C-alpha positions as semicolon CSV with decimal commas, in nm:
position;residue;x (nm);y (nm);z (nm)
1;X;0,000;0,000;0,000
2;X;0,269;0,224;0,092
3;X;0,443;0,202;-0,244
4;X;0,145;0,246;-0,455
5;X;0,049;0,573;-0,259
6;X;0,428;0,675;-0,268
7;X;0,431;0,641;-0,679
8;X;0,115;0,724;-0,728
9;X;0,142;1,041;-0,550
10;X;0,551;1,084;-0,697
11;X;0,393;1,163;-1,037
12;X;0,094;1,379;-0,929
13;X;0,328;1,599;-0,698
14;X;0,595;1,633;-0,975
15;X;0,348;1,705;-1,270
16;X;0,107;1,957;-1,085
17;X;0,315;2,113;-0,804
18;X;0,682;2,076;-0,856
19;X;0,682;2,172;-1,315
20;X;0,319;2,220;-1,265
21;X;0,235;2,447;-1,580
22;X;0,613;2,380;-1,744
23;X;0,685;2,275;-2,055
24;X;0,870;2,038;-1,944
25;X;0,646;1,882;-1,701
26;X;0,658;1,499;-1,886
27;X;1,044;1,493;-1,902
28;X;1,039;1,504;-1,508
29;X;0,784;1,270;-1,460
30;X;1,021;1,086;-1,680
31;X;1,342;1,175;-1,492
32;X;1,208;1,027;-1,143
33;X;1,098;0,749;-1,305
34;X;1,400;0,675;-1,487
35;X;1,558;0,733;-1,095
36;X;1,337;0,441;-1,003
37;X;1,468;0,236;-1,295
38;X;1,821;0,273;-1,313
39;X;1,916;0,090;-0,990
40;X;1,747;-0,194;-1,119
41;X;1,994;-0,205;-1,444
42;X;2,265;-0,103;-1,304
43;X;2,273;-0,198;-0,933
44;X;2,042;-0,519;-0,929
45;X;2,283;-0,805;-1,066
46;X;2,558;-0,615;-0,810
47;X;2,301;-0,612;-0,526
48;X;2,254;-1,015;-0,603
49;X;2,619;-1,069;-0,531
50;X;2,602;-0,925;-0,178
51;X;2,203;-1,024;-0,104
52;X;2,359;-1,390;-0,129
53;X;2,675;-1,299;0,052
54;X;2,490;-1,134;0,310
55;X;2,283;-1,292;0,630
56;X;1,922;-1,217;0,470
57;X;1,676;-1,102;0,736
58;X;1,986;-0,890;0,887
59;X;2,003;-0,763;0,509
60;X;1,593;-0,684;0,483
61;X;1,626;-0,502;0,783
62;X;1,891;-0,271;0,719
63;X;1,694;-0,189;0,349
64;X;1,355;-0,115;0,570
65;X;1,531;0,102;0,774
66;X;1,738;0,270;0,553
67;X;1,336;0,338;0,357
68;X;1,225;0,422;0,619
69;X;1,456;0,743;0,686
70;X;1,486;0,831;0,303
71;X;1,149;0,849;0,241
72;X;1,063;1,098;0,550
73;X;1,366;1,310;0,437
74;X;1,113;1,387;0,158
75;X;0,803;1,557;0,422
76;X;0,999;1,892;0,451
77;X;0,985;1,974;0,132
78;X;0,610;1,869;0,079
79;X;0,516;2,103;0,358
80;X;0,775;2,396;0,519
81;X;1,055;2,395;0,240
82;X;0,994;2,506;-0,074
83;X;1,285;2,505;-0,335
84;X;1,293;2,625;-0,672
85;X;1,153;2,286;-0,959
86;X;1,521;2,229;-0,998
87;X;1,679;2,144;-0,697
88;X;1,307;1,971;-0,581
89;X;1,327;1,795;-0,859
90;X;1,705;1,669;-0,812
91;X;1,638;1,570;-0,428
92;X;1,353;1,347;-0,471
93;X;1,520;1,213;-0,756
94;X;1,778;1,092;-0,540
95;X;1,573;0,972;-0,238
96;X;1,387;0,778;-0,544
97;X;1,721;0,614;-0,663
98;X;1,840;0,520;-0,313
99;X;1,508;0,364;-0,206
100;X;1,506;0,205;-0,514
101;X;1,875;0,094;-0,505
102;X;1,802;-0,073;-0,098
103;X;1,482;-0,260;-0,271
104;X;1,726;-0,421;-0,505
105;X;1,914;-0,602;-0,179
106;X;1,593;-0,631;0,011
107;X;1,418;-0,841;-0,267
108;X;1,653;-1,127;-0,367
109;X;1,718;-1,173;0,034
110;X;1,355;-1,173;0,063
111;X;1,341;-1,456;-0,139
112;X;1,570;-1,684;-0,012
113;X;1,408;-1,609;0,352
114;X;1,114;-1,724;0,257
115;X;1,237;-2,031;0,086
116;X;1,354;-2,117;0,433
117;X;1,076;-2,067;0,617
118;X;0,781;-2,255;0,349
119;X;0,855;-2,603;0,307
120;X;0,879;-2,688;-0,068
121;X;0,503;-2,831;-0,153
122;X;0,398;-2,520;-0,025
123;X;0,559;-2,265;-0,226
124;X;0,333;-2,155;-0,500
125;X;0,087;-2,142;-0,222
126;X;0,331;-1,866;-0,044
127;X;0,412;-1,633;-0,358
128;X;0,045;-1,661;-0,461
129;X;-0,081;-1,538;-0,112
130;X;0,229;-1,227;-0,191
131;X;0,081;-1,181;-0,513
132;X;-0,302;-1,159;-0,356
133;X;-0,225;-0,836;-0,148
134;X;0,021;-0,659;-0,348
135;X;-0,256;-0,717;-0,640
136;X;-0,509;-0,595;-0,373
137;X;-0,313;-0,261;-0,260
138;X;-0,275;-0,243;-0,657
139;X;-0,687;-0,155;-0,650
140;X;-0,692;0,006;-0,369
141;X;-0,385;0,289;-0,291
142;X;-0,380;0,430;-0,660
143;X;-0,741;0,589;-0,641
144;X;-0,719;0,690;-0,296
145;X;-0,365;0,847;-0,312
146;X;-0,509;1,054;-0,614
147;X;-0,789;1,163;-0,349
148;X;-0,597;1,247;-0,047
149;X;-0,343;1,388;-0,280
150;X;-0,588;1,670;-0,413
151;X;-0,745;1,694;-0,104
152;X;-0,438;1,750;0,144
153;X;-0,085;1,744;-0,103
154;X;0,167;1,494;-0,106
155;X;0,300;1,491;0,250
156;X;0,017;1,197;0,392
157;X;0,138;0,967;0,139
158;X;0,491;1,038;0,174
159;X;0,396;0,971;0,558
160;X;0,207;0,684;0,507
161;X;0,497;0,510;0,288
162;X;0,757;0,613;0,542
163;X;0,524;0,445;0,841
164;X;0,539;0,132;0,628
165;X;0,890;0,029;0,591
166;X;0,883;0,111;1,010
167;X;0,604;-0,127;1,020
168;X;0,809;-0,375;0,780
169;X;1,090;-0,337;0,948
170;X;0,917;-0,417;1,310
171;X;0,772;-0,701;1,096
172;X;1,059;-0,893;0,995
173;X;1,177;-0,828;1,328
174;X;0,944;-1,062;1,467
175;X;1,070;-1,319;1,272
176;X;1,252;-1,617;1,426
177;X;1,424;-1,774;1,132
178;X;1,747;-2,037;1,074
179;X;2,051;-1,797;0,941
180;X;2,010;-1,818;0,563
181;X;2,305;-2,025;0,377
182;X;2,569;-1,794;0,247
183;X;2,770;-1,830;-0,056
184;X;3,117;-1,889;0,047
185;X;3,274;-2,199;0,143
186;X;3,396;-2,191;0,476
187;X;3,728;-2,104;0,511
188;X;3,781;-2,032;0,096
189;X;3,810;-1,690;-0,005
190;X;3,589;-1,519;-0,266
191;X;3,622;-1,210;-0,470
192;X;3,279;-1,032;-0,599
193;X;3,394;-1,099;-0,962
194;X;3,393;-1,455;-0,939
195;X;3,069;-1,483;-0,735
196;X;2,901;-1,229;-0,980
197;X;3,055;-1,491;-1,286
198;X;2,928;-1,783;-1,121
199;X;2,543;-1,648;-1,081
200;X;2,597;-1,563;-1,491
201;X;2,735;-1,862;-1,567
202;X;2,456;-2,091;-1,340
203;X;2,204;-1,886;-1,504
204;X;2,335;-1,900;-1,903
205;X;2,404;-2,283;-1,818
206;X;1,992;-2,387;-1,703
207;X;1,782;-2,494;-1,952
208;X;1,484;-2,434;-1,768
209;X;1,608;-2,112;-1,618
210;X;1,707;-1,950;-1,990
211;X;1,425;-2,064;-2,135
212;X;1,192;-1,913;-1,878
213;X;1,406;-1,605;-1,928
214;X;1,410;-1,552;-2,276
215;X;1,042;-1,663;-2,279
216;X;0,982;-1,359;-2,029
217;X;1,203;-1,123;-2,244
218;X;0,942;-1,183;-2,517
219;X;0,624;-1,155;-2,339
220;X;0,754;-0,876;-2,096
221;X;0,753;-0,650;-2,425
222;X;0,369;-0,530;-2,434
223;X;0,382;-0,449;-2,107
224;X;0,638;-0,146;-2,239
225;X;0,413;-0,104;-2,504
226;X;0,109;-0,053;-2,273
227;X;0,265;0,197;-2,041
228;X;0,423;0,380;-2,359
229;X;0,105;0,356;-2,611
230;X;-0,186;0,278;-2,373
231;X;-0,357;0,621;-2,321
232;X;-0,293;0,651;-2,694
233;X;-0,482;0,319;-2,765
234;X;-0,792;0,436;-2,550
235;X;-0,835;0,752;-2,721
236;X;-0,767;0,649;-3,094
237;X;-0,872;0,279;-3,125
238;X;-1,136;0,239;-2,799
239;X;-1,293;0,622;-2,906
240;X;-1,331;0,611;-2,484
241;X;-1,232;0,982;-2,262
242;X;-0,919;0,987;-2,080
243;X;-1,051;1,018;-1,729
244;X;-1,164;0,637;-1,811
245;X;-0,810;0,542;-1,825
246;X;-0,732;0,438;-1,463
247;X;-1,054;0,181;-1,474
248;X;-0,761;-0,077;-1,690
249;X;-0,537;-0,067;-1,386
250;X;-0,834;-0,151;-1,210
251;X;-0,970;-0,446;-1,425
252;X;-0,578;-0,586;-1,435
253;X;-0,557;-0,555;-1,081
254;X;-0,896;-0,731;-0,935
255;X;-0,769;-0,993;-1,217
256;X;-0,417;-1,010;-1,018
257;X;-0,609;-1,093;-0,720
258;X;-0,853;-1,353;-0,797
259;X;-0,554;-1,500;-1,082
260;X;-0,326;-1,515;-0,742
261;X;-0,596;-1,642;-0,518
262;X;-0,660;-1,996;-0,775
263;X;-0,258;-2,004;-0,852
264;X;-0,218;-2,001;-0,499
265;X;-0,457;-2,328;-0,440
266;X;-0,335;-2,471;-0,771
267;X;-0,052;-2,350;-0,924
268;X;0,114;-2,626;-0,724
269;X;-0,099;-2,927;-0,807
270;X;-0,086;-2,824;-1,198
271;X;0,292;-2,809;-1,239
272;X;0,468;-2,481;-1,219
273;X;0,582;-2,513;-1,562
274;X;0,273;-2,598;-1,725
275;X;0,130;-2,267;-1,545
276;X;0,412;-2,064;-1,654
277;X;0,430;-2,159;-2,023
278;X;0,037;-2,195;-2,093
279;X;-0,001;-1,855;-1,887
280;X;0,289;-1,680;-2,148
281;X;0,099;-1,858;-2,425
282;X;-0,252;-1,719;-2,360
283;X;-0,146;-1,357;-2,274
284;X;0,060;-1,316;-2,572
285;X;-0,254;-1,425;-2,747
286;X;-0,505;-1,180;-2,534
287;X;-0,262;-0,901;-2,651
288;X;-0,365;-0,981;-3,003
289;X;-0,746;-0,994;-2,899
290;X;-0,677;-0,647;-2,739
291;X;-0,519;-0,480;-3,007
292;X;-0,828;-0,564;-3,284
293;X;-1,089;-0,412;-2,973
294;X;-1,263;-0,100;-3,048
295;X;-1,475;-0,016;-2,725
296;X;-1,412;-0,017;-2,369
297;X;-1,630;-0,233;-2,239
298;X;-1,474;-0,542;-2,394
299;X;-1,118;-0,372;-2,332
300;X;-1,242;-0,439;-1,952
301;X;-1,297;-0,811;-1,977
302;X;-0,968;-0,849;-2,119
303;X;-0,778;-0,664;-1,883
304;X;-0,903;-0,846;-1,641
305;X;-0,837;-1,162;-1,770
306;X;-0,518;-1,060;-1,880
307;X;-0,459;-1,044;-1,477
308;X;-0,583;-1,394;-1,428
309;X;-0,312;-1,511;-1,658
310;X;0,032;-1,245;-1,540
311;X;-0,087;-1,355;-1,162
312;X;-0,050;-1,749;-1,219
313;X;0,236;-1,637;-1,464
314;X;0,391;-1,474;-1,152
315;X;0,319;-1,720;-0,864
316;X;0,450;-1,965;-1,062
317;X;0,816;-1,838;-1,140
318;X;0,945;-1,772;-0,774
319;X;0,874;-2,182;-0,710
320;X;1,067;-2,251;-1,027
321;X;1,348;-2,031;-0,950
322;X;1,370;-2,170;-0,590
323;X;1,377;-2,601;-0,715
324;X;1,654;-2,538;-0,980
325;X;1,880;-2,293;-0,831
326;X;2,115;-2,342;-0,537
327;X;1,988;-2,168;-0,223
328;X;2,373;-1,964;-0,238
329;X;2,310;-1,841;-0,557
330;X;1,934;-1,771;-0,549
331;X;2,038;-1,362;-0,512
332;X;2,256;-1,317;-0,769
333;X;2,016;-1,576;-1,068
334;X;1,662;-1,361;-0,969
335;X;1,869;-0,991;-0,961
336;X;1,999;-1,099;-1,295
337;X;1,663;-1,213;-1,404
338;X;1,484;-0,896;-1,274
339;X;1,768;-0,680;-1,476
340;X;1,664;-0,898;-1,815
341;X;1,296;-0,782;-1,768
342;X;1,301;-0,471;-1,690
343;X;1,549;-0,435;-1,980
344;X;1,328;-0,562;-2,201
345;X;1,051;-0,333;-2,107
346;X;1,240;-0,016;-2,156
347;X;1,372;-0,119;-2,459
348;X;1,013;-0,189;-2,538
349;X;0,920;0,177;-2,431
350;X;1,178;0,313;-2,596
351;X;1,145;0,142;-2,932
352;X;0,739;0,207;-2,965
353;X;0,773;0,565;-2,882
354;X;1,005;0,640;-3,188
355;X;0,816;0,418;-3,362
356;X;0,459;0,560;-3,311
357;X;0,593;0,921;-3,294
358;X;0,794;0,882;-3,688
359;X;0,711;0,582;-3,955
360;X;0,449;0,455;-3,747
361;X;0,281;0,788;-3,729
362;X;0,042;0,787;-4,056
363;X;0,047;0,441;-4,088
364;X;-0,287;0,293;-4,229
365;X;-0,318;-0,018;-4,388
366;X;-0,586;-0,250;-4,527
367;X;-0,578;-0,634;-4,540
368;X;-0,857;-0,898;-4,656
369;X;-1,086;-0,568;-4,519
370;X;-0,925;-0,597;-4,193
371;X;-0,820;-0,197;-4,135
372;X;-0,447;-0,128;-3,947
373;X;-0,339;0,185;-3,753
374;X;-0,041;0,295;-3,562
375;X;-0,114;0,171;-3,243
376;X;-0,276;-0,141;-3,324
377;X;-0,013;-0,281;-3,532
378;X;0,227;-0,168;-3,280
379;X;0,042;-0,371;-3,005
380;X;-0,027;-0,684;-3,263
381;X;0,337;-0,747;-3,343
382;X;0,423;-0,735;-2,969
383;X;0,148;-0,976;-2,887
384;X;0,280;-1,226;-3,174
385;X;0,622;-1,166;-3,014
386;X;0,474;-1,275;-2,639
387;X;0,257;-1,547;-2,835
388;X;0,584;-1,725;-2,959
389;X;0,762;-1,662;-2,679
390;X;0,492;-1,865;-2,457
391;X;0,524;-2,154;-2,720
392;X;0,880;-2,177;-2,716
393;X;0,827;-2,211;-2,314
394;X;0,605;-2,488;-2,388
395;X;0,808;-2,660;-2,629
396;X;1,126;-2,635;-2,385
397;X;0,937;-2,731;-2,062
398;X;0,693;-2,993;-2,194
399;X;0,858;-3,306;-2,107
400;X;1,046;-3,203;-1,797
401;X;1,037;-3,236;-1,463
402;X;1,182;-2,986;-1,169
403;X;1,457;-3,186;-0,955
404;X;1,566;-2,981;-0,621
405;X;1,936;-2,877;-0,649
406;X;2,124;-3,008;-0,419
407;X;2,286;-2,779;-0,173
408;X;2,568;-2,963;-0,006
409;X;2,789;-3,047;-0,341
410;X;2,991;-2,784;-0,507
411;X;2,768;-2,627;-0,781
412;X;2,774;-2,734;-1,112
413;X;2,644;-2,566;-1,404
414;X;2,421;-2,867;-1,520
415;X;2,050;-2,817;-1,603
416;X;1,849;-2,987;-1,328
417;X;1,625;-3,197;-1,584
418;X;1,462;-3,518;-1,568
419;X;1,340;-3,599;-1,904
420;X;1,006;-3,795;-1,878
């Protein structure tokens, strides 16, 4: 809840208040957001190195607290200090790139703590019961922060998001947990350029774990072209107002939580990969539905089921990454991951902006009396792209099964395949 109110009300406060009536007002929207993304390129795979090195729910803590201080640093300057846009805009930057840059250690250790507190069978139950609230705070903090925003300014959310790393922190606290596995060998010496290697190498060596990846790369596309092209889509192709634009999030995010809530009770009994690779399959597919829609109403229902399909998508990767990758090494493989993905969806943001703003701009086209526009086309070819990508998941993963690594030998860069 906290970070939904804290973005939600990041954007609002630099848009309106902070360039409020500036020219410039997108490109720092743009900057803060880029603040928020940049850790996860550049410090997320370095991050994995020490998240694994590290003792984890000493690690979590440290990040919560750390949070918890940047973010109130921020309340000043909502209320009794007011700077000039520039420098505003350069110090919650920064607070944006260091809370960002402590969630890239608190995440990977979070994890691996969890992997050691939930027995095996009931893993997909865990990450699907993790994907049910943050799916839930997903309907919930985005409409309200807009109210309280407009009603009182930024400095309750910024509050509220501060008060909830302190309540994480006390949290985790609580928790009485066996001292996560680290990655050295006892009494061997390790440099971070090795351990950083040996997560690549694990990683480029998995079959399952490579395929899931570039399977993800694919799919992960739309969502870059929905963030960059979406509003664009509802006015041109849907003929629907702007102020109807939030209601998608909405749809997507009651279909995160009832998607969680069945991958949660089933996810498990199904088979993590046939979850995963159907689930790519079918939303690459739905993107295609989407991009030949023409109302909203319809645009609704597929949002939403487009949810159903990303949440047992979701719940089912953490179990996968946790049976075929050593508990040492679990930091370092998901940071890597992580940095893949949210690669791809900037490069997907990047790409379909130039596109739609130059060649794609007048486009019109006409096949078998099926009529093509910018946007469309734009959001067809990325859904073929997600499409194959979910097929080449099922191709890969069909006749496998997911052995546990073992923990006690040296690793080995082997996949961790039983053919059936």
């Amino acid at each position: 809840m906290g970070d939904y109110f804290f973005d939600t009300t990041l954007v609002l406060w630099v848009a309106t208040q902070v360039a409020g009536g500036q020219s410039w007002a997108p490109l720092a929207v743009g900057v803060v957001l880029a603040a928020a993304s940049i850790p996860v390129l550049v410090i997320g795979p370095i991050a994995g190195v020490f998240a694994d090195r590290w003792e984890k729910r000493r690690t979590m803590l440290r990040m919560d607290a750390i949070r918890t201080v940047l973010i109130a640093l921020l309340l000043p300057f909502a209320t009794i200090i007011h700077l000039p846009a520039l420098p505003t805009l350069v110090i919650i930057s920064s607070v944006v790139f260091l809370a960002s840059a402590s969630a890239q250690f608190f995440s990977p250790s979070s994890l691996t703590l969890i992997s050691t507190i939930v027995e095996e069978p009931q893993h997909a139950r865990a990450f699907g019961l993790s994907q049910t609230t943050a799916s839930l705070a997903m309907i919930i903090a985005p409409p309200l922060a807009t109210v309280l925003f407009f009603a009182v300014g930024a400095k309750m959310a910024l509050l509220f998001d501060s008060l909830s790393f302190a309540v994480s922190f006390l949290t985790i606290l609580a928790i009485r947990a066996p001292r996560s596995v680290r990655s050295e060998v006892p009494g061997k010496q390790t440099s971070f350029l090795r351990e950083f290697v040996e997560g690549i190498r694990f990683l480029g060596g998995n079959q399952i774990l490579i395929t899931v990846l570039i399977a993800a790369f694919l799919v992960v596309l739309y969502e870059g072209c929905f963030s960059a092209l979406g509003v664009f889509f509802l006015q041109q192709n849907l003929h629907t107002s702007l102020s109807f634009y939030g209601f998608l999030n909405t749809a997507m995010g009651l279909g995160l939580t009832v998607g969680a809530l069945l991958a949660a009770a089933f996810a498990q009994r199904l088979g993590v990969t046939r979850v995963l690779s159907i689930g790519l399959t079918l939303t690459g597919l739905l993107v295609i539905v989407y991009a030949r829609l023409t109302s909203f109403i319809p645009a609704l229902i597929i949002m939403f089921i487009q949810g159903l399909l990303v949440a047992g998508v979701n719940v089912a990767v953490n179990p996968l990454l946790l049976q075929t990758t050593p508990q040492a090494l679990l930091g370092r493989v998901a940071a890597v991951a992580k940095t893949g993905l949210n690669l791809s969806s900037l490069l997907a943001v990047a790409i379909v902006s130039f596109l739609a703003s130059t060649v794609m701009h007048d486009f019109h086209a006409s096949i078998l009396g099926v009529a093509f526009g910018p946007i469309d086309t734009i959001f067809m070819v990325a859904g073929l792209l997600a499409t194959l990508g979910g097929l080449y998941a099922v191709f890969n993963l069909r006749a496998v099964k997911i052995a546990k690594v073992e923990e006690e030998v040296p690793i080995a860069y082997e996949d961790t395949l039983l053919v059936e």
